[in-house]
Amino acid sequence: MDLSSTEQSPKMTLLANYQVPRYLVDEALLHFDLDKAKTRVISTLKMRLNPASEAGDCVFDGDSLDLISVKLNGKSLADSEYKVDSKSLIIPNVPEQFELEIITEIHPDQNTALEGLYHSGRLLCTQCEAEGFRRITYYPDRPDVMTVFTVTIVADAKQWPVMLSNGNLEEQGQFNDGRHWVRWHDPHPKPSYLFALVAGDLYCQQDHFTTMSGREVTLRIYVDPENKHKCDHALVSLKQSMKWDEEVYGREYDLDVFMIVAVNDFNMGAMENKGLNIFNAACVLATPETATDDDFYTIQSIVAHEYFHNWSGNRVTCRDWFQLSLKEGFTVMRDQSFSADLNSAAVQRIDDVNGLRSMQFAEDAGPMAHPVRPNSYIEISNFYTVTIYEKGAEVVRMIKTLVGDKGFRKGTDLYFDRHDGQAVTTDDFVKAIEDANSIDLSQFKRWYEQAGTPELTVNTQYDPVQQRFSLTLRQSCPATPGQETKLDFHIPVAVGLLDSDGNNMPMQLAQEKTAYDGDTRVLSLTETEQTFEFIHVSEEPVASVLRGFSAPVKLKYDLTNTQLAFLMAHDTDSFNRWDAGQQLMINVLLQIVDDIQKQNTLALSPLLLSQLEAVLNDEQLDPALIAKMLTLPTENYLAAQMPVADVDAIHQAREFAKRQIAVSLKPLFNARYESLSKQKKYQFNAEDMAARSLKNLCLSYLAATADPLQMQRCLRQMKVTDNMTELLAGLRLMVDQAGSEREHALRAFYEQWKHDRQVVDKWLSVQAVSKLPDTLLRVKALMKHEAFNIKNPNNVRALIGQFCRNNPVHFHAKDGSGYRFLAEQILKLDKLNPQVAARMLGALNSWRRYDIERQELMKASLEEIAAQKDLSADVYEIVTKYLAAQ
Ligand code: TRP
Ligand code: ZN
């Protein structure tokens, strides 16, 4: 690609160029004449000059619209009185205050991008974040223009019996010609990205919630009639979320009705449209027979996430899209602590950190690295990233750590109070916390401004004569695209000291007069290097550093395997206990990788084995934690720990270790498996989930012994279970073993579940991540199967996405077949759905970290994509940045 030919390449938007909107919209009346082939939209806008701006052209955004007419103050405008191009409508010489009527036509059934108004199954629905509203009508489509919307929908009553929009239903009626109409009014001013409309023949499950001030709120979940038995879990989750936000943040719901709609074709998880959340069906529908524990868990957290947006996002929204983490980072942090409160806090933290380290650290170390508050973008859809969401959540969590729970609540109260109804910035958020706590977070704000994962190096020294222990912390941060050097971060480092029995020791600092009360203390690292001196330390401690993962950094702390084993057995902080075990496993696995590369004979560390045995034997430990502690790091995560990732050796090393562990501890896995196998009716609660996770983990080790009898066991588990968690675990293991049993199990599973999309997606995924050598051929064959439709993002993610991201040995096949396959799919997808195409490209994020041969092959695939003309802005931006990677 010729990067110098910038004239047709999509243009960059810069934070530095932010200007307030010139015209404001006081009221928007939208009238929809719904039809799936051609919908007519009449938009009537009451507009006025922004007092903070100067008069000039009035500019509206628009995309893929047929403009029918424009009227200003009741008078039709001639073609010469406005300008329209593919991206905008410009009206010069408007008065200070005016009413505008714009009529457009759109084509929902041709909308495969799933932005704007589109047709999905037998539904019509919208997706407007970030910039989808401009595909519905011309509008100042930016979050700092907030408007009161009134929406009238007219459509055929038979085909579209249910018609929904934001806010409260005001009126409805019938026409004589078989059409009917409804009018919705949302009293809360909102940006266009929160607009929503849904129509279709939907089943509705209703419930209610009484708010803390005693108001009755009607709750409704709308689903395709065949899914009417799948709503209970989401409804329970919604009520839990409403209660939690009242208790923990003092936030009450603010409309008479709260609606959730499940849609099969959806680009992401869910969308927080005011009063009318729209969900990917996979993120809302669940029964024990069709959804796994992980699904139940995810649904609970996504329902909470979208609900929490009502305050963190909707009541207080973003000034511009550079501020995206203002709502997303904060809301993820809120949903994570909700999940921690309702389930196991330790397991929640382990999962959150695991996700952050495997996905976000890779993003932060790659060509798309960007700050939590980015400075520029080409396509905003590309910035709904793990950095904005997950690292953004960590940044808010660190603020909470620094000011404490009470201080944080004071801060958020002030934030919601001060900015209710406004569109604000991450600076405004931090300012509210500062003002409420009289603290200075100016250095801390660098977390919003600087990309890259800081490294935290730990050195310790013990003086037995003085009884002093010194802990030296040093920080650095690698260069990222556009940011060569970094300033020091303000890093909260939670530390504990353990004596040789594993008890916490007192932590009085040299400059302090009195003892410190508590087992863990948070040290603030604000300089490049700082030494903390602890006094009255009676024996040399083992320091447990970064407890609870108090900051999103890479810890460089050279503990011996013996010390790691000690922490793994004794740390009182369960996160660090797990993490010590992971680090021990990483050390052991990387040693095996090294032995494979040197063609040495392989052996598994007896130390690791004895630690795992102890964990498995621990009757006191939460079974969910045992399962986490016995799970080896993924191949992808191991790859990220090597200077040059050796995919094949990593795979071989991990398989070897797994089998060694399985064979050595087989009697224990057996016993645990059997003791957890008492048939019990499925329930979604922390205790039962924990039991199932350990049971399935034991089964996966038993299967790794390669004893054919264990396949019978998987089969038996599949036969007797009443739930998808155990059924899928069995199938997953069978799919890794070639043979007729495998084929039979797959066929039977499909026959049983082919009517259920969510289950069929699981069936696609287990095949996509299979270890068997012909997996890519299978994946290609499945793309022609009736179960697969490339226009459905869930299908694409389940099959293509899983293969490319979670099957590293096959995706990174030496012959480049995986890369060529991905390039081909991306080019196909880009014509249909650019957002999904761009996300699939993410599988090549770390392409510079592989051997030269693979780099060349990946580069060739990237160049093939880049050479395509008429690439979407989405794919263009990512492929260009990847190719520029050093
Ligand atoms: N705001 C949504 C969320 O956090 C995510 C979102 C952004 C989205 N853009 C989208 C969802 C496009 C679906 C489609 O929860
Ligand atoms: Zn969100």
PDB file of C-alpha atoms in Angstrom, residues 9-14 62-63 87 113-115 127-135 141 267-268 321-322 324 363 368 370 374-385 388 830 833-839 841 871-881:
ATOM      1  CA  SER A   9      -7.389   7.577   2.809  1.00  0.00           C
ATOM      2  CA  PRO A  10      -9.778   8.068   5.730  1.00  0.00           C
ATOM      3  CA  LYS A  11      -8.909  11.044   7.856  1.00  0.00           C
ATOM      4  CA  MET A  12      -7.748  11.271  11.417  1.00  0.00           C
ATOM      5  CA  THR A  13      -9.720  12.930  14.231  1.00  0.00           C
ATOM      6  CA  LEU A  14      -7.659  14.665  16.923  1.00  0.00           C
ATOM      7  CA  GLY A  62     -25.055  11.583   7.553  1.00  0.00           C
ATOM      8  CA  ASP A  63     -24.045   8.249   6.093  1.00  0.00           C
ATOM      9  CA  LYS A  87     -20.810  12.320   4.901  1.00  0.00           C
ATOM     10  CA  ALA A 113     -22.835  -3.502   8.901  1.00  0.00           C
ATOM     11  CA  LEU A 114     -25.354  -3.654  11.790  1.00  0.00           C
ATOM     12  CA  GLU A 115     -24.993   0.069  12.487  1.00  0.00           C
ATOM     13  CA  GLN A 127     -27.324   0.284  17.007  1.00  0.00           C
ATOM     14  CA  CYS A 128     -26.180   3.887  17.242  1.00  0.00           C
ATOM     15  CA  GLU A 129     -23.005   3.904  19.319  1.00  0.00           C
ATOM     16  CA  ALA A 130     -20.646   5.311  18.364  1.00  0.00           C
ATOM     17  CA  GLU A 131     -21.682   6.910  15.076  1.00  0.00           C
ATOM     18  CA  GLY A 132     -24.648   4.877  13.867  1.00  0.00           C
ATOM     19  CA  PHE A 133     -27.359   7.501  14.306  1.00  0.00           C
ATOM     20  CA  ARG A 134     -26.082   9.302  11.198  1.00  0.00           C
ATOM     21  CA  ARG A 135     -27.217   6.230   9.223  1.00  0.00           C
ATOM     22  CA  ASP A 141     -24.086  12.972  15.737  1.00  0.00           C
ATOM     23  CA  ASN A 267     -21.634  -6.497  16.698  1.00  0.00           C
ATOM     24  CA  MET A 268     -20.757  -6.523  20.386  1.00  0.00           C
ATOM     25  CA  TRP A 321     -15.191   9.841  21.923  1.00  0.00           C
ATOM     26  CA  PHE A 322     -11.694  10.386  23.271  1.00  0.00           C
ATOM     27  CA  LEU A 324     -14.844   6.827  26.011  1.00  0.00           C
ATOM     28  CA  GLU A 363      -2.456  -4.607  22.933  1.00  0.00           C
ATOM     29  CA  MET A 368      -2.334  -0.343  18.263  1.00  0.00           C
ATOM     30  CA  HIS A 370      -2.979   3.797  22.857  1.00  0.00           C
ATOM     31  CA  PRO A 374      -6.404   8.420  23.189  1.00  0.00           C
ATOM     32  CA  ASN A 375      -5.251  11.499  21.279  1.00  0.00           C
ATOM     33  CA  SER A 376      -6.336  10.492  17.804  1.00  0.00           C
ATOM     34  CA  TYR A 377      -8.307   7.945  15.858  1.00  0.00           C
ATOM     35  CA  ILE A 378      -9.311   7.230  12.297  1.00  0.00           C
ATOM     36  CA  GLU A 379     -12.319   5.017  13.077  1.00  0.00           C
ATOM     37  CA  ILE A 380     -13.754   5.292  16.574  1.00  0.00           C
ATOM     38  CA  SER A 381     -15.166   1.750  16.412  1.00  0.00           C
ATOM     39  CA  ASN A 382     -11.569   0.534  16.578  1.00  0.00           C
ATOM     40  CA  PHE A 383     -11.189   2.137  20.008  1.00  0.00           C
ATOM     41  CA  TYR A 384     -13.666  -0.035  21.839  1.00  0.00           C
ATOM     42  CA  THR A 385     -10.627  -1.829  23.094  1.00  0.00           C
ATOM     43  CA  ILE A 388     -10.337   1.608  27.089  1.00  0.00           C
ATOM     44  CA  ASP A 830     -15.006  -6.055   5.193  1.00  0.00           C
ATOM     45  CA  ASN A 833     -19.421  -5.718   8.267  1.00  0.00           C
ATOM     46  CA  PRO A 834     -16.299  -3.591   8.743  1.00  0.00           C
ATOM     47  CA  GLN A 835     -16.448  -3.654  12.549  1.00  0.00           C
ATOM     48  CA  VAL A 836     -16.343  -7.430  12.639  1.00  0.00           C
ATOM     49  CA  ALA A 837     -13.645  -7.550   9.954  1.00  0.00           C
ATOM     50  CA  ALA A 838     -11.453  -5.134  11.913  1.00  0.00           C
ATOM     51  CA  ARG A 839     -11.859  -7.164  15.105  1.00  0.00           C
ATOM     52  CA  LEU A 841      -7.554  -8.548  12.336  1.00  0.00           C
ATOM     53  CA  LEU A 871     -11.130  -0.865   2.370  1.00  0.00           C
ATOM     54  CA  SER A 872     -13.325   0.337   5.214  1.00  0.00           C
ATOM     55  CA  ALA A 873     -11.830   2.939   7.545  1.00  0.00           C
ATOM     56  CA  ASP A 874     -11.978   0.257  10.242  1.00  0.00           C
ATOM     57  CA  VAL A 875      -9.728  -2.255   8.519  1.00  0.00           C
ATOM     58  CA  TYR A 876      -7.617   0.451   6.872  1.00  0.00           C
ATOM     59  CA  GLU A 877      -6.626   1.963  10.210  1.00  0.00           C
ATOM     60  CA  ILE A 878      -5.612  -1.307  11.805  1.00  0.00           C
ATOM     61  CA  VAL A 879      -3.815  -2.829   8.839  1.00  0.00           C
ATOM     62  CA  THR A 880      -1.859   0.398   8.315  1.00  0.00           C
ATOM     63  CA  LYS A 881      -0.816   0.568  11.947  1.00  0.00           C
TER      64      LYS A 881
END
